[in-house]
Amino acid sequence: MPSLQSVISCLSDYDPTALPVAHANRIIGEVVEPVRGVEQVPIRSALDRVLAEDIISPIDVPAHDNSAMDGYAFASSALQTTAGQVELEVAGNTAFAGGGAGSQPGAGQAVRIMTGAVMPAGCDTVVPQEFVEASADGSRIRFAADAVRAGDNRRLRGEDLARNQAALPAGRIIQPADLGLLASLGFAEVRVRRRLRVAFFSTGDELRSIGEPLDAGCVYDSNRYTLHGMLRRLNVELIDMGVVRDDPAALEAAFRSACENADAVITSGGVSVGEADYTKQIMASLGDVTFWKIAMRPGRPMAFGRIASGGRDALLFGLPGNPVAVMVTFYHFVRAALHRQMGASVPPLPLMRVRSAQSIRKKPGRTEYQRGILARSDGGNGGEWEVRVTGQQGSGVLRSMSEANCFIVLAHEQDSVRAGDLVDVMLFDGLV
Ligand code: AMP
Ligand code: MG
């Protein structure tokens, strides 16, 4: 693994006291390496896991040309009629899904066919039954020649996946559709990377855990709960180590235990510049750790590196203490780093450009992640989509994250936004 110092020394414009978001992510990306462990699991258990092998289709899906409709299969040469009407005799047995290939109709004949049934030999087209006028005894059908074109309503063998075609790439985080795809290829099990183990704790003498009395000047520890939620969504194994007080021995013991039991360690609090507590000191003493001031808002201070203890090592993310800063730094640094460590290749999340309903003050030279609400301008179903910020944007105002449904991403160089300008938004929720 490349050391942090060697990665940093290759950068010409490295400034740890005003590090652009993109630079920090580049450094993190170069230092983080995927875990190697692999396990074989039944496909249902593979949901949200990282595929460890390329999946190549062993069969054609579908295995035969088949009908996409209930109707009548025939040879498309019958469509070349001068009368504009096609008349065919219904021959042989009805072709049902799951039945065999059925009998081949002769010239001037059609076969009654159901959706999914194998196309009879010689047939390349299906006319849906709703386009057809059948005789009273069902022995003859008639339909307009322009009701269908040659090849309509026929699914081709292998059109979903051809044999030997790449179906899913290694590194894919398995989605519901992928489970179905694997099943359609007959796979009972797949190989996935082992789950990451992530340890996390909060630091700060002012923190109290739920159930403890809230002494004067204290706050409940909320960061461990947002971290719990965000990490659960990444499908990692969690090691929640509680609140660690600002005491060198307690901190060292916590960092060592986290490092020996987890692939990554996430802490919150104690990394601000000028912070009097011991967190930074202990982090630095246990490994290759750098302390950044990132050119962003919220979330300026952050520690990143690798710590070692007892012959094991772990990635370290020392996030700021402020509750919104924890979430913003998690989503914009830690998420991608953990994806990389779990062996996943995940494309960057899409940014959408929508109109800002209001002006937003912004200085060039830092990236801002304002919490936004994307909604229709008329509050109903008809208006244009537009975004506004959720009231107070202070980095301690966790309600701003809870109310928001997107980040308004204001890029490093960007200046203030006027009402009506287009801005980039990143949605919180997706369909699957
Ligand atoms: P720090 O980064 O340690 O200076 O903390 C910045 C602010 O975040 C302070 O107001 C802390 O009280 C608050 N804070 C730190 N950790 C937590 C936590 N786990 N839960 C809630 N607030 C926190
Ligand atoms: Mg503190």
XYZ file of C-alpha atoms and ligand atoms in Angstrom:
456
model
C 0.000 0.000 0.000
C 1.318 3.475 -0.816
C 2.063 5.588 2.259
C 0.228 8.829 2.766
C 3.501 10.747 2.737
C 4.552 9.281 -0.606
C 1.184 10.152 -2.170
C 1.263 13.681 -0.794
C 4.856 14.298 -1.853
C 3.832 13.710 -5.487
C 1.363 16.615 -5.403
C 2.730 19.954 -6.503
C 0.066 22.212 -5.047
C -0.583 20.452 -1.745
C -1.815 22.772 0.995
C -3.130 20.912 4.043
C -4.585 24.131 5.472
C -6.864 24.882 2.495
C -7.207 21.583 0.691
C -9.820 21.522 -2.100
C -12.372 18.682 -1.805
C -11.168 17.119 -5.061
C -7.546 17.019 -3.860
C -8.501 15.358 -0.588
C -10.509 12.751 -2.466
C -7.636 12.106 -4.846
C -5.238 11.495 -1.956
C -7.730 9.242 -0.161
C -8.373 7.304 -3.366
C -4.678 6.570 -3.826
C -4.118 5.395 -0.274
C -7.149 3.120 0.101
C -6.904 -0.457 -1.153
C -9.627 -3.091 -1.379
C -9.846 -5.902 1.174
C -9.004 -9.273 -0.310
C -11.297 -11.712 1.461
C -13.988 -13.392 -0.638
C -16.901 -15.617 0.337
C -19.527 -17.580 -1.558
C -23.142 -16.804 -0.629
C -26.637 -17.777 -1.812
C -27.853 -15.104 -4.224
C -30.511 -13.687 -1.868
C -27.783 -12.935 0.684
C -25.784 -11.180 -2.022
C -28.079 -8.123 -2.054
C -25.995 -4.976 -1.364
C -22.802 -7.049 -1.331
C -19.876 -6.435 -3.685
C -19.521 -8.950 -6.483
C -16.026 -10.480 -6.437
C -16.087 -12.034 -9.923
C -17.305 -11.195 -13.407
C -20.536 -13.027 -14.132
C -20.576 -14.509 -17.626
C -23.829 -15.877 -18.936
C -23.630 -19.681 -19.279
C -26.841 -19.799 -21.356
C -28.942 -17.804 -23.796
C -31.737 -15.890 -22.076
C -34.323 -16.481 -23.340
C -33.302 -19.914 -24.526
C -35.671 -19.839 -27.552
C -37.414 -17.311 -29.735
C -40.779 -16.859 -28.041
C -43.943 -14.847 -28.196
C -44.296 -11.502 -26.407
C -48.122 -11.566 -26.715
C -51.151 -13.817 -26.651
C -52.135 -14.132 -30.299
C -51.309 -16.037 -33.463
C -47.867 -16.885 -34.810
C -47.311 -16.978 -38.562
C -44.678 -16.428 -41.269
C -44.420 -12.735 -42.182
C -44.526 -13.515 -45.905
C -48.305 -13.633 -45.353
C -48.284 -9.839 -44.810
C -47.526 -9.265 -48.517
C -51.138 -9.128 -49.555
C -52.743 -6.811 -52.077
C -56.109 -6.909 -50.379
C -54.837 -5.250 -47.217
C -56.381 -8.071 -45.198
C -54.577 -11.222 -44.081
C -56.648 -14.398 -43.798
C -55.127 -17.491 -42.210
C -56.294 -20.901 -41.181
C -55.615 -21.782 -37.532
C -53.695 -25.051 -37.514
C -52.216 -27.452 -34.991
C -52.274 -27.224 -31.185
C -52.129 -24.005 -29.231
C -48.523 -23.187 -28.164
C -48.368 -22.600 -24.401
C -45.510 -21.163 -22.309
C -43.452 -24.061 -20.992
C -44.643 -26.340 -23.800
C -42.394 -27.603 -26.546
C -41.680 -26.060 -29.902
C -45.141 -26.950 -31.330
C -45.912 -27.858 -34.898
C -44.863 -25.853 -37.927
C -47.839 -24.291 -39.734
C -48.060 -24.677 -43.491
C -48.563 -21.928 -46.042
C -51.680 -19.858 -45.283
C -51.747 -21.105 -41.701
C -51.184 -19.651 -38.218
C -50.768 -21.212 -34.784
C -52.552 -19.965 -31.681
C -49.794 -18.923 -29.242
C -49.556 -17.641 -25.645
C -47.043 -15.190 -24.170
C -43.720 -16.913 -23.488
C -44.468 -19.931 -25.681
C -41.716 -21.073 -28.060
C -42.199 -19.736 -31.587
C -43.168 -22.610 -33.913
C -40.641 -23.330 -36.649
C -41.184 -21.155 -39.724
C -42.958 -18.390 -37.765
C -41.339 -15.000 -37.167
C -44.293 -12.755 -36.267
C -47.164 -12.745 -33.778
C -50.376 -10.833 -34.310
C -51.922 -10.002 -30.933
C -55.355 -11.522 -30.450
C -57.008 -8.104 -29.991
C -56.175 -7.211 -33.633
C -57.787 -10.356 -34.944
C -61.297 -11.265 -36.018
C -61.772 -14.992 -35.548
C -64.462 -17.125 -37.176
C -67.167 -18.498 -34.826
C -65.484 -21.906 -34.594
C -62.007 -20.374 -34.274
C -60.673 -22.162 -37.312
C -59.913 -18.997 -39.319
C -58.574 -15.531 -38.471
C -58.517 -12.226 -40.308
C -56.603 -9.023 -39.558
C -55.396 -5.840 -41.281
C -52.000 -6.372 -42.914
C -50.729 -3.118 -41.404
C -51.637 -4.224 -37.841
C -48.182 -5.773 -37.497
C -44.787 -5.642 -39.196
C -42.510 -8.632 -39.856
C -40.839 -9.722 -36.596
C -43.311 -7.960 -34.284
C -44.068 -9.470 -30.884
C -41.328 -12.039 -31.136
C -38.596 -12.121 -28.481
C -35.326 -13.380 -29.868
C -33.264 -16.117 -28.329
C -30.458 -14.536 -26.272
C -31.838 -10.994 -26.611
C -31.731 -10.456 -22.815
C -28.323 -12.117 -22.442
C -26.443 -14.191 -24.951
C -24.349 -17.158 -23.851
C -20.763 -16.056 -22.926
C -21.839 -12.429 -22.710
C -20.698 -10.397 -19.650
C -23.720 -10.110 -17.401
C -22.368 -8.358 -14.285
C -18.866 -6.985 -13.620
C -16.777 -7.648 -10.511
C -17.079 -4.640 -8.201
C -20.785 -4.253 -8.790
C -22.889 -3.663 -5.671
C -25.672 -6.150 -6.186
C -29.107 -4.587 -6.751
C -32.567 -6.178 -6.767
C -32.522 -6.450 -10.575
C -29.170 -8.260 -10.377
C -30.632 -10.919 -8.074
C -33.242 -11.592 -10.750
C -30.609 -11.582 -13.468
C -28.477 -14.100 -11.556
C -31.543 -16.268 -11.042
C -32.408 -16.065 -14.752
C -28.955 -17.489 -15.481
C -29.458 -20.310 -12.996
C -26.857 -19.192 -10.435
C -27.659 -20.357 -6.901
C -24.589 -18.729 -5.327
C -22.085 -16.013 -6.157
C -18.710 -14.927 -4.839
C -18.703 -11.611 -3.000
C -16.078 -9.650 -1.074
C -16.173 -10.084 2.650
C -18.011 -7.309 4.469
C -15.965 -4.425 5.813
C -15.746 -4.002 9.565
C -15.972 -0.389 10.625
C -15.410 0.764 14.209
C -16.570 4.183 15.345
C -16.706 6.289 18.469
C -17.351 9.828 19.590
C -14.866 11.964 21.487
C -15.524 14.963 23.677
C -15.999 15.422 27.410
C -19.254 17.338 26.829
C -20.944 14.266 25.308
C -23.480 12.203 27.185
C -25.044 8.965 26.047
C -28.795 8.488 25.914
C -30.085 7.585 29.373
C -27.433 9.591 31.208
C -28.396 12.854 32.902
C -27.630 15.870 30.724
C -25.346 17.941 32.955
C -24.933 21.678 32.421
C -23.014 22.396 29.222
C -23.414 18.854 27.900
C -25.094 17.482 24.780
C -26.322 14.054 23.842
C -24.025 12.220 21.461
C -25.910 12.214 18.182
C -23.011 11.548 15.813
C -22.830 7.876 16.682
C -26.430 7.549 15.591
C -26.091 9.311 12.264
C -22.909 7.288 11.659
C -24.767 4.115 12.550
C -27.435 4.980 9.986
C -25.038 5.963 7.230
C -22.821 2.915 7.747
C -25.790 0.540 7.831
C -26.773 1.815 4.391
C -23.311 0.841 3.167
C -23.911 -2.670 4.467
C -20.770 -2.851 6.595
C -20.329 -4.607 9.938
C -20.529 -2.053 12.724
C -18.490 -1.857 15.892
C -20.021 0.934 17.974
C -17.512 1.844 20.681
C -19.549 4.525 22.412
C -18.241 7.817 23.755
C -14.572 7.935 24.671
C -13.592 10.606 27.137
C -10.763 12.999 26.581
C -8.145 11.037 28.430
C -4.933 9.835 26.777
C -5.088 6.278 28.140
C -8.775 5.858 27.264
C -8.260 7.263 23.775
C -5.205 5.135 23.076
C -6.987 1.990 24.250
C -9.987 2.835 22.041
C -7.914 3.527 18.937
C -5.876 0.357 19.428
C -8.900 -1.837 19.935
C -10.669 -0.249 16.932
C -7.606 -0.732 14.769
C -7.133 -4.368 15.797
C -10.765 -5.264 15.115
C -11.780 -3.210 12.110
C -10.761 -2.301 8.570
C -11.633 1.342 9.105
C -12.030 3.549 12.166
C -14.253 6.617 12.199
C -14.257 9.118 15.032
C -16.017 12.424 15.440
C -14.796 15.485 17.319
C -11.456 16.641 18.567
C -9.763 17.355 15.234
C -10.311 21.117 15.023
C -7.303 23.352 14.842
C -6.397 24.540 18.292
C -8.396 21.757 19.910
C -6.922 21.261 23.376
C -7.781 17.581 23.725
C -5.679 14.506 23.146
C -7.475 12.989 20.154
C -5.117 14.343 17.504
C -2.020 13.503 19.534
C -3.013 9.852 19.924
C -4.024 9.548 16.275
C -0.647 10.879 15.170
C 1.220 8.598 17.568
C -0.426 5.463 16.163
C 0.372 5.850 12.515
C 0.559 7.750 9.281
C -2.085 10.446 9.843
C -2.507 13.902 8.401
C -4.700 16.730 9.687
C -6.431 18.772 7.056
C -8.379 21.946 6.831
C -10.528 21.332 3.811
C -11.769 24.181 1.644
C -15.391 23.306 2.168
C -18.419 24.159 4.230
C -19.491 22.578 6.444
C -16.744 20.175 7.538
C -13.402 21.973 7.494
C -11.214 19.948 9.858
C -10.596 16.289 9.112
C -7.924 13.741 9.951
C -7.111 10.989 7.494
C -4.569 8.230 7.433
C -3.760 4.743 8.552
C -3.097 3.615 12.107
C -1.467 0.397 13.280
C -1.619 -1.619 16.459
C -0.877 -5.213 17.401
C 0.257 -6.071 13.877
C -3.036 -4.894 12.307
C -3.760 -1.668 10.537
C -6.862 0.292 9.672
C -7.888 3.369 7.752
C -8.630 6.311 9.979
C -11.160 9.054 9.385
C -11.217 11.665 12.122
C -14.342 13.632 11.298
C -15.249 16.999 12.770
C -17.556 17.119 15.770
C -20.374 19.228 14.430
C -23.326 17.000 13.546
C -23.913 18.318 10.013
C -20.171 18.353 9.305
C -20.034 14.656 10.239
C -22.682 13.798 7.687
C -21.278 16.004 4.946
C -17.717 14.701 5.345
C -19.013 11.144 5.527
C -20.966 11.460 2.285
C -18.286 13.382 0.388
C -15.132 11.541 1.556
C -15.767 8.467 3.656
C -18.473 6.903 1.494
C -16.287 6.715 -1.618
C -13.284 5.559 0.429
C -15.252 2.728 2.026
C -16.656 1.739 -1.350
C -13.126 1.497 -2.613
C -12.011 -0.468 0.441
C -14.904 -2.919 0.011
C -13.845 -3.468 -3.603
C -16.870 -1.731 -5.117
C -16.740 0.366 -8.258
C -19.459 2.922 -7.841
C -19.921 5.701 -10.376
C -20.127 9.226 -8.968
C -23.613 10.262 -7.944
C -25.414 12.330 -10.549
C -25.725 16.071 -10.078
C -28.840 17.644 -11.495
C -29.135 21.253 -12.496
C -32.268 22.953 -11.267
C -33.357 26.508 -10.686
C -32.664 28.029 -7.297
C -35.796 29.652 -5.917
C -33.700 32.105 -3.937
C -30.357 33.841 -3.811
C -27.581 32.027 -1.919
C -24.436 33.748 -0.660
C -21.234 31.937 -1.513
C -17.522 32.834 -1.673
C -15.248 31.300 -4.311
C -12.437 29.121 -2.963
C -14.423 26.479 -1.123
C -17.044 23.860 -1.947
C -20.328 24.236 -0.110
C -22.900 21.578 0.571
C -26.025 23.474 1.491
C -28.999 21.440 2.573
C -31.824 21.867 0.090
C -35.417 20.939 -0.531
C -36.189 20.099 -4.131
C -39.885 20.565 -4.840
C -42.336 21.733 -7.505
C -42.650 25.493 -7.577
C -46.449 25.377 -7.116
C -46.203 22.815 -4.309
C -48.327 20.477 -6.461
C -47.755 18.343 -9.535
C -47.570 20.912 -12.277
C -44.835 23.418 -11.494
C -41.159 23.349 -12.418
C -38.749 21.592 -10.081
C -36.797 24.126 -8.031
C -34.638 24.082 -4.946
C -34.450 26.195 -1.826
C -32.260 25.930 1.247
C -33.576 24.535 4.506
C -33.561 27.542 6.823
C -30.492 27.772 9.025
C -27.339 26.289 7.562
C -25.188 26.211 10.724
C -23.039 23.078 10.902
C -24.576 22.241 14.262
C -28.146 22.384 12.968
C -28.890 18.708 12.346
C -32.507 19.551 11.549
C -31.214 21.009 8.260
C -30.150 17.489 7.188
C -33.323 15.910 8.422
C -35.569 18.341 6.533
C -33.500 18.347 3.352
C -33.924 15.964 0.437
C -30.770 17.039 -1.398
C -27.440 18.798 -1.166
C -27.107 22.003 -3.134
C -23.513 21.586 -4.292
C -21.826 24.941 -4.836
C -18.521 24.266 -6.585
C -15.102 25.479 -5.423
C -14.834 28.431 -7.829
C -18.489 29.359 -7.761
C -19.687 32.758 -6.582
C -23.035 33.737 -5.070
C -26.213 32.416 -6.650
C -29.063 34.696 -7.726
C -32.693 33.655 -7.536
C -33.507 31.880 -10.797
C -29.900 30.704 -11.456
C -29.271 27.024 -12.150
C -27.493 25.132 -9.356
C -26.262 21.542 -8.942
C -28.209 19.330 -6.590
C -27.422 15.820 -5.366
C -30.488 13.871 -4.310
C -30.480 12.005 -1.002
C -32.790 9.178 -2.017
C -32.953 6.889 -4.975
C -35.592 4.388 -6.050
C -33.673 1.196 -5.451
P -15.286 19.552 17.992
O -15.028 19.229 16.573
O -14.862 18.504 18.934
O -14.714 20.910 18.339
O -16.860 19.691 18.158
C -17.582 20.701 17.480
C -18.988 20.777 18.023
O -19.662 19.553 17.790
C -19.096 21.024 19.506
O -20.169 21.913 19.735
C -19.404 19.651 20.064
O -20.120 19.722 21.264
C -20.251 19.043 18.962
N -20.133 17.603 19.002
C -18.969 16.920 18.986
N -19.197 15.603 19.005
C -20.556 15.452 19.037
C -21.413 14.316 19.060
N -20.914 13.072 19.073
N -22.756 14.516 19.082
C -23.227 15.772 19.071
N -22.473 16.871 19.026
C -21.146 16.722 19.021
Mg -14.321 18.757 21.000
